[in-house]
Amino acid sequence: MSYTTQLDGVTGQMADEIRSFDWSKTSLGPISGWPLSLLTTLRLVLATRQPMCFWWGEELLHFHNDSYLPILGGRDTNPLGQPFREYWADVWEGVEPFVKRAQAGEGTWIENLPLQVHRNGAPTESYWTFSYSPLYDDNAQIAGLLNVVTETTASMVGRKALEEAYLEAQRHLDERKQHEEELKLLNRELAHRMKNTLAMVQSIVSQSLRGAASISDAAATIGARIQTLAKAQDVLTGMSVTAAEITAIAKTAVAPHVDGDDRITITGPQVYLSAQQALGLSLAIHELATNATKYGALSRPEGRVVMAWGQQPENGFTFDWRESGGPPVIEPSRRGFGSRLTERVVSDLFQGQAAIRFDPEGVTFSLVGKLHNADDLEH
């Protein structure tokens, strides 16, 4: 049977190229000597609209149909009549296992196989779904393999884009959920702080009224203490919802009483206090500074105050106030609210011991306690 008879009714670019190709220079030889099995396979491939190619002979020479042409876009040369391994050297490592299985008589199928295909002068990421099937010659021996192929690069790129968009959307949802949880925590902390602040204000008012000699004295005392409380709150708000650095708290509390650069020395490492500890210590420092200004070291030009603190292992904390250079100290016959606040409230907040000592050479205040852990800052 002639080659022309085998291609009756088959038209297209590749049919014409195969007719005009000089096959005598290949291992297959002229078309007139091709086996019927090769010609039958060729007619089948050329007549289908599914992208197909096949390789025949010991060198696995390449044939393909018109529907396969878009797959060759961007490649430098035409693969027609070229050995599989040479023309497709860029993907050979990825497809060789499937080739060997087909040559052994086993059909294969793979979906979305990633391959680096050389296109437009550079390796290009691509994806392929294909099957390799053995092809038999006239003697029922495997003489080649058929490739039914679809390039899935566009769909895989689209899928990856969708996956990335999904992950990005999920990340935004997670961030939103986290922000909502943080907002709930913030609201709980603010409500908790407001409740404690109101309780502290109530205690300040009632205790100040109880110990005041007159309404005007009580008003002045209450105003000063609430102002200190408000300034401490400002420091907390400016720093963090749950914690404040002690240096800012100490400087804010003594600011109204500083009348010289060397009057009050403040020293200590960077330490963060919980909101309640910061408020309590701020009020205690305010009381100490107020009394020092009225009766103690800050009532004389030569008087000095040293504030110092330290951080110990396992959240340990120490704070000291020491006055010197003031008038001789006489221990008062009764303790006012300021002294009780300085000792009892602060010791409770720091879960430790706090004491004021009225030594003749100057008032001192010492605190030994614990800093709240991060987990405690909410409570």
Short mmCIF file of C-alpha atoms in Angstrom, two decimals:
data_model
loop_
_atom_site.label_atom_id
_atom_site.label_comp_id
_atom_site.label_asym_id
_atom_site.label_seq_id
_atom_site.Cartn_x
_atom_site.Cartn_y
_atom_site.Cartn_z
CA MET A 1 0.00 0.00 0.00
CA SER A 2 1.41 3.39 -0.96
CA TYR A 3 2.07 6.25 1.42
CA THR A 4 -0.33 8.44 -0.57
CA THR A 5 -3.14 5.96 -0.02
CA GLN A 6 -2.42 5.97 3.71
CA LEU A 7 -2.85 9.80 3.86
CA ASP A 8 -5.97 10.03 1.68
CA GLY A 9 -8.24 12.70 3.16
CA VAL A 10 -5.63 13.89 5.67
CA THR A 11 -4.76 17.55 5.29
CA GLY A 12 -2.95 20.14 7.36
CA GLN A 13 0.40 21.72 7.99
CA MET A 14 2.08 18.66 9.45
CA ALA A 15 0.83 16.36 6.71
CA ASP A 16 2.47 18.67 4.18
CA GLU A 17 5.70 18.96 6.20
CA ILE A 18 5.95 15.20 6.57
CA ARG A 19 5.49 14.75 2.81
CA SER A 20 8.26 17.26 2.04
CA PHE A 21 10.70 16.13 4.78
CA ASP A 22 13.84 14.32 3.57
CA TRP A 23 13.50 11.09 5.53
CA SER A 24 16.29 9.44 3.63
CA LYS A 25 18.76 11.20 5.93
CA THR A 26 17.23 9.54 9.01
CA SER A 27 17.39 6.01 10.37
CA LEU A 28 13.82 5.45 9.12
CA GLY A 29 14.81 5.92 5.48
CA PRO A 30 12.46 7.04 2.69
CA ILE A 31 8.73 6.92 3.25
CA SER A 32 8.34 4.23 0.64
CA GLY A 33 10.06 1.76 2.95
CA TRP A 34 8.09 2.52 6.14
CA PRO A 35 6.14 -0.30 7.76
CA LEU A 36 2.36 -0.29 7.65
CA SER A 37 2.17 0.08 11.45
CA LEU A 38 4.10 3.38 11.29
CA LEU A 39 1.94 4.71 8.48
CA THR A 40 -1.27 3.70 10.27
CA THR A 41 -0.16 5.39 13.49
CA LEU A 42 0.81 8.49 11.56
CA ARG A 43 -2.60 8.70 9.85
CA LEU A 44 -4.35 8.30 13.23
CA VAL A 45 -2.29 11.05 14.87
CA LEU A 46 -2.62 13.50 11.98
CA ALA A 47 -6.39 13.04 11.86
CA THR A 48 -7.08 13.79 15.54
CA ARG A 49 -7.64 17.23 17.04
CA GLN A 50 -6.19 16.24 20.41
CA PRO A 51 -2.55 17.35 20.79
CA MET A 52 -0.55 14.21 20.04
CA CYS A 53 2.94 13.21 19.12
CA PHE A 54 4.76 9.92 18.88
CA TRP A 55 8.30 8.67 18.63
CA TRP A 56 9.38 5.76 16.43
CA GLY A 57 12.41 3.59 15.94
CA GLU A 58 15.58 3.05 17.94
CA GLU A 59 16.28 6.80 18.04
CA LEU A 60 12.63 7.58 18.85
CA LEU A 61 12.26 10.05 15.99
CA HIS A 62 9.58 12.68 16.53
CA PHE A 63 6.20 13.06 14.77
CA HIS A 64 3.30 15.32 15.77
CA ASN A 65 -0.02 16.67 14.54
CA ASP A 66 -1.28 20.21 13.94
CA SER A 67 -2.93 20.39 17.38
CA TYR A 68 0.49 19.84 18.93
CA LEU A 69 1.98 22.95 17.30
CA PRO A 70 1.05 25.43 20.12
CA ILE A 71 3.07 23.29 22.53
CA LEU A 72 6.16 24.09 20.44
CA GLY A 73 5.65 27.86 20.78
CA GLY A 74 8.82 29.63 21.84
CA ARG A 75 11.16 26.77 20.88
CA ASP A 76 13.93 27.43 18.40
CA THR A 77 13.61 24.49 15.99
CA ASN A 78 11.09 22.04 14.61
CA PRO A 79 11.22 18.61 16.30
CA LEU A 80 9.97 16.71 13.24
CA GLY A 81 12.31 13.78 12.57
CA GLN A 82 14.55 14.67 15.55
CA PRO A 83 15.54 12.09 18.22
CA PHE A 84 13.39 12.43 21.35
CA ARG A 85 16.30 12.58 23.77
CA GLU A 86 18.17 15.24 21.79
CA TYR A 87 15.32 17.60 20.99
CA TRP A 88 13.67 17.33 24.40
CA ALA A 89 16.92 17.27 26.37
CA ASP A 90 15.57 20.02 28.65
CA VAL A 91 12.79 17.73 29.96
CA TRP A 92 14.34 14.32 29.39
CA GLU A 93 15.25 13.73 33.03
CA GLY A 94 11.64 14.35 34.05
CA VAL A 95 10.02 12.11 31.43
CA GLU A 96 12.61 9.33 31.07
CA PRO A 97 10.93 7.07 33.67
CA PHE A 98 7.67 7.21 31.71
CA VAL A 99 9.51 6.52 28.45
CA LYS A 100 11.17 3.41 29.86
CA ARG A 101 7.89 2.06 31.21
CA ALA A 102 6.17 2.55 27.84
CA GLN A 103 9.08 0.84 26.07
CA ALA A 104 8.62 -2.03 28.48
CA GLY A 105 4.98 -2.38 27.38
CA GLU A 106 3.31 -0.46 30.21
CA GLY A 107 1.01 2.48 29.58
CA THR A 108 1.48 5.47 31.89
CA TRP A 109 -0.57 8.49 32.94
CA ILE A 110 0.53 11.56 34.86
CA GLU A 111 -1.32 14.75 35.77
CA ASN A 112 0.17 18.23 36.10
CA LEU A 113 3.79 17.12 35.96
CA PRO A 114 6.04 20.19 36.45
CA LEU A 115 8.77 20.53 33.81
CA GLN A 116 11.27 23.27 32.99
CA VAL A 117 10.76 23.70 29.24
CA HIS A 118 13.20 25.81 27.24
CA ARG A 119 11.13 28.56 25.60
CA ASN A 120 12.09 31.93 24.17
CA GLY A 121 15.70 31.39 25.13
CA ALA A 122 15.13 30.58 28.80
CA PRO A 123 13.89 27.75 31.04
CA THR A 124 10.18 28.23 31.70
CA GLU A 125 8.07 26.56 34.36
CA SER A 126 5.31 24.48 32.80
CA TYR A 127 2.84 21.72 33.74
CA TRP A 128 1.70 18.72 31.70
CA THR A 129 -0.94 16.03 31.81
CA PHE A 130 -0.09 13.18 29.44
CA SER A 131 -0.06 9.48 28.75
CA TYR A 132 2.67 7.39 27.15
CA SER A 133 1.56 4.18 25.41
CA PRO A 134 3.68 1.57 23.62
CA LEU A 135 3.43 1.42 19.82
CA TYR A 136 3.94 -1.87 17.98
CA ASP A 137 5.45 -2.59 14.58
CA ASP A 138 4.24 -5.09 11.98
CA ASN A 139 5.85 -7.93 13.96
CA ALA A 140 4.08 -6.99 17.22
CA GLN A 141 7.32 -5.68 18.69
CA ILE A 142 7.45 -2.36 20.57
CA ALA A 143 8.80 0.18 18.09
CA GLY A 144 7.88 3.49 19.70
CA LEU A 145 5.52 5.30 22.05
CA LEU A 146 2.48 7.49 21.66
CA ASN A 147 2.07 10.69 23.66
CA VAL A 148 -1.43 12.11 24.22
CA VAL A 149 -0.75 15.42 25.94
CA THR A 150 -2.36 18.54 27.34
CA GLU A 151 -0.39 21.49 28.69
CA THR A 152 -1.96 22.57 32.00
CA THR A 153 0.35 25.47 32.77
CA ALA A 154 -2.39 28.11 32.57
CA SER A 155 -4.76 26.18 34.83
CA MET A 156 -2.00 25.40 37.34
CA VAL A 157 -0.89 29.04 37.44
CA GLY A 158 -4.53 30.02 37.95
CA ARG A 159 -4.91 27.41 40.67
CA LYS A 160 -1.78 28.62 42.43
CA ALA A 161 -3.06 32.19 42.21
CA LEU A 162 -6.36 31.10 43.74
CA GLU A 163 -4.54 29.20 46.49
CA GLU A 164 -2.38 32.22 47.24
CA ALA A 165 -5.45 34.45 47.24
CA TYR A 166 -7.18 32.03 49.60
CA LEU A 167 -4.18 31.93 51.93
CA GLU A 168 -3.96 35.73 51.84
CA ALA A 169 -7.67 36.00 52.63
CA GLN A 170 -7.25 33.47 55.42
CA ARG A 171 -4.32 35.47 56.79
CA HIS A 172 -6.43 38.61 56.82
CA LEU A 173 -9.23 36.73 58.58
CA ASP A 174 -6.75 35.40 61.15
CA GLU A 175 -5.35 38.89 61.68
CA ARG A 176 -8.87 40.28 62.05
CA LYS A 177 -9.69 37.57 64.58
CA GLN A 178 -6.48 38.36 66.44
CA HIS A 179 -7.30 42.08 66.39
CA GLU A 180 -10.78 41.32 67.71
CA GLU A 181 -9.28 39.23 70.52
CA GLU A 182 -6.84 42.03 71.29
CA LEU A 183 -9.73 44.50 71.32
CA LYS A 184 -11.64 42.29 73.76
CA LEU A 185 -8.55 42.10 75.94
CA LEU A 186 -8.14 45.86 75.69
CA ASN A 187 -11.76 46.45 76.69
CA ARG A 188 -11.44 44.05 79.62
CA GLU A 189 -8.25 45.75 80.77
CA LEU A 190 -9.76 49.22 80.44
CA ALA A 191 -12.87 48.17 82.35
CA HIS A 192 -10.69 46.55 85.00
CA ARG A 193 -8.50 49.64 85.25
CA MET A 194 -11.51 51.94 85.43
CA LYS A 195 -13.01 49.90 88.25
CA ASN A 196 -9.77 49.92 90.22
CA THR A 197 -9.18 53.61 89.53
CA LEU A 198 -12.66 54.51 90.76
CA ALA A 199 -12.10 52.41 93.87
CA MET A 200 -8.80 54.21 94.45
CA VAL A 201 -10.45 57.60 93.95
CA GLN A 202 -13.19 56.65 96.38
CA SER A 203 -10.61 55.60 98.94
CA ILE A 204 -8.61 58.81 98.42
CA VAL A 205 -11.68 60.98 98.93
CA SER A 206 -13.02 59.18 101.98
CA GLN A 207 -9.66 58.88 103.73
CA SER A 208 -8.66 62.47 102.92
CA LEU A 209 -11.93 63.81 104.29
CA ARG A 210 -11.58 61.74 107.42
CA GLY A 211 -8.12 63.06 108.25
CA ALA A 212 -8.48 66.68 107.07
CA ALA A 213 -8.63 69.63 109.49
CA SER A 214 -10.99 71.55 107.19
CA ILE A 215 -12.96 71.24 103.97
CA SER A 216 -10.47 73.47 102.14
CA ASP A 217 -7.55 71.31 103.30
CA ALA A 218 -9.44 68.19 102.23
CA ALA A 219 -10.17 69.70 98.81
CA ALA A 220 -6.52 70.61 98.27
CA THR A 221 -5.31 67.18 99.36
CA ILE A 222 -7.89 65.33 97.29
CA GLY A 223 -7.14 67.49 94.24
CA ALA A 224 -3.39 66.88 94.47
CA ARG A 225 -3.78 63.14 94.91
CA ILE A 226 -6.27 62.76 92.06
CA GLN A 227 -4.03 64.89 89.84
CA THR A 228 -1.14 62.52 90.59
CA LEU A 229 -3.38 59.60 89.79
CA ALA A 230 -4.38 61.22 86.48
CA LYS A 231 -0.76 61.87 85.50
CA ALA A 232 0.12 58.28 86.24
CA GLN A 233 -2.77 57.20 84.02
CA ASP A 234 -1.41 59.45 81.28
CA VAL A 235 1.94 57.71 81.52
CA LEU A 236 0.27 54.32 81.30
CA THR A 237 -1.82 55.35 78.32
CA GLY A 238 1.20 56.70 76.51
CA MET A 239 3.23 53.56 77.06
CA SER A 240 1.04 50.49 77.10
CA VAL A 241 -2.37 49.28 78.09
CA THR A 242 -0.96 46.84 80.58
CA ALA A 243 2.47 48.11 81.65
CA ALA A 244 4.57 51.21 82.24
CA GLU A 245 8.29 51.76 82.69
CA ILE A 246 9.08 52.82 86.26
CA THR A 247 11.40 55.72 85.33
CA ALA A 248 8.56 57.62 83.66
CA ILE A 249 6.27 56.92 86.62
CA ALA A 250 8.85 58.16 89.15
CA LYS A 251 9.73 61.33 87.21
CA THR A 252 6.07 62.22 86.70
CA ALA A 253 5.22 61.73 90.37
CA VAL A 254 8.03 64.00 91.67
CA ALA A 255 7.93 66.57 88.87
CA PRO A 256 5.93 69.20 90.86
CA HIS A 257 8.49 69.03 93.70
CA VAL A 258 11.70 69.39 91.69
CA ASP A 259 13.27 72.83 92.17
CA GLY A 260 16.83 71.99 91.12
CA ASP A 261 18.75 69.54 88.98
CA ASP A 262 20.48 67.85 91.91
CA ARG A 263 17.62 67.77 94.41
CA ILE A 264 16.22 64.35 93.50
CA THR A 265 18.38 61.53 92.16
CA ILE A 266 16.60 58.75 90.30
CA THR A 267 18.49 55.56 89.54
CA GLY A 268 17.62 52.02 88.57
CA PRO A 269 17.35 49.59 85.63
CA GLN A 270 14.54 49.55 83.09
CA VAL A 271 11.63 47.84 84.82
CA TYR A 272 8.04 47.53 83.66
CA LEU A 273 5.21 47.65 86.19
CA SER A 274 1.66 46.47 85.77
CA ALA A 275 -0.99 49.18 85.53
CA GLN A 276 -2.08 48.78 89.15
CA GLN A 277 1.47 48.61 90.49
CA ALA A 278 2.34 51.75 88.52
CA LEU A 279 -0.66 53.66 89.89
CA GLY A 280 -0.02 52.56 93.46
CA LEU A 281 3.70 53.35 93.40
CA SER A 282 3.00 56.69 91.71
CA LEU A 283 0.67 57.69 94.57
CA ALA A 284 3.19 56.47 97.14
CA ILE A 285 6.00 58.55 95.56
CA HIS A 286 3.64 61.54 95.43
CA GLU A 287 2.92 61.20 99.16
CA LEU A 288 6.62 60.86 100.00
CA ALA A 289 7.52 63.87 97.85
CA THR A 290 4.68 65.98 99.27
CA ASN A 291 5.75 65.25 102.85
CA ALA A 292 9.40 65.85 101.94
CA THR A 293 8.45 69.25 100.52
CA LYS A 294 6.38 70.21 103.58
CA TYR A 295 8.44 68.78 106.39
CA GLY A 296 11.46 66.87 105.13
CA ALA A 297 14.51 67.06 102.90
CA LEU A 298 12.88 69.11 100.14
CA SER A 299 11.85 71.81 102.62
CA ARG A 300 15.48 73.02 102.79
CA PRO A 301 17.82 74.01 99.93
CA GLU A 302 20.49 71.57 101.07
CA GLY A 303 18.10 68.64 101.31
CA ARG A 304 18.37 65.75 98.91
CA VAL A 305 16.32 62.70 97.93
CA VAL A 306 17.55 59.49 96.34
CA MET A 307 15.14 57.10 94.65
CA ALA A 308 16.58 53.74 93.64
CA TRP A 309 15.19 50.39 92.59
CA GLY A 310 16.42 47.01 91.45
CA GLN A 311 15.17 43.84 89.82
CA GLN A 312 15.88 40.50 91.46
CA PRO A 313 15.62 36.88 90.26
CA GLU A 314 12.15 35.36 89.89
CA ASN A 315 10.49 38.75 89.35
CA GLY A 316 11.81 40.14 92.60
CA PHE A 317 11.70 43.93 92.99
CA THR A 318 13.10 46.45 95.47
CA PHE A 319 12.42 50.17 95.77
CA ASP A 320 14.01 52.68 98.15
CA TRP A 321 13.35 56.34 98.98
CA ARG A 322 15.99 58.03 101.11
CA GLU A 323 16.01 61.63 102.32
CA SER A 324 19.02 63.53 103.68
CA GLY A 325 19.98 67.12 104.53
CA GLY A 326 16.54 68.07 105.86
CA PRO A 327 15.47 69.09 109.36
CA PRO A 328 15.69 66.49 112.15
CA VAL A 329 12.90 63.97 111.72
CA ILE A 330 10.36 63.38 114.47
CA GLU A 331 8.08 60.40 114.04
CA PRO A 332 4.45 61.56 113.92
CA SER A 333 2.11 60.51 116.71
CA ARG A 334 -0.49 59.30 114.20
CA ARG A 335 -0.29 57.91 110.69
CA GLY A 336 -2.42 59.58 108.02
CA PHE A 337 -3.91 58.10 104.90
CA GLY A 338 -0.82 58.96 102.89
CA SER A 339 1.38 56.84 105.13
CA ARG A 340 -1.11 53.99 105.14
CA LEU A 341 -1.38 54.14 101.33
CA THR A 342 2.39 54.22 101.00
CA GLU A 343 2.87 51.18 103.19
CA ARG A 344 -0.20 48.95 103.01
CA VAL A 345 -1.53 49.52 99.51
CA VAL A 346 1.89 49.32 97.87
CA SER A 347 2.88 46.22 99.81
CA ASP A 348 -0.34 44.49 98.71
CA LEU A 349 0.12 45.49 95.06
CA PHE A 350 3.67 44.14 95.04
CA GLN A 351 2.85 41.14 97.24
CA GLY A 352 5.63 42.02 99.62
CA GLN A 353 6.62 44.28 102.51
CA ALA A 354 6.76 48.09 102.54
CA ALA A 355 7.72 50.34 105.44
CA ILE A 356 8.34 54.03 106.20
CA ARG A 357 11.04 54.75 108.78
CA PHE A 358 11.35 58.13 110.43
CA ASP A 359 15.09 58.11 111.12
CA PRO A 360 16.41 61.37 112.64
CA GLU A 361 18.68 62.02 109.64
CA GLY A 362 15.89 61.56 107.11
CA VAL A 363 12.75 59.67 106.17
CA THR A 364 13.25 56.40 104.29
CA PHE A 365 10.85 54.11 102.53
CA SER A 366 11.70 50.56 101.47
CA LEU A 367 9.72 48.08 99.42
CA VAL A 368 10.56 44.45 98.77
CA GLY A 369 8.10 42.60 96.54
CA LYS A 370 7.44 41.00 93.19
CA LEU A 371 6.73 42.31 89.72
CA HIS A 372 3.65 40.91 88.02
CA ASN A 373 4.24 38.41 85.25
CA ALA A 374 2.92 39.15 81.78
CA ASP A 375 0.05 36.74 82.52
CA ASP A 376 -0.81 38.72 85.65
CA LEU A 377 -0.98 42.11 83.95
CA GLU A 378 -4.58 41.50 82.88
CA HIS A 379 -5.84 40.71 86.38
#
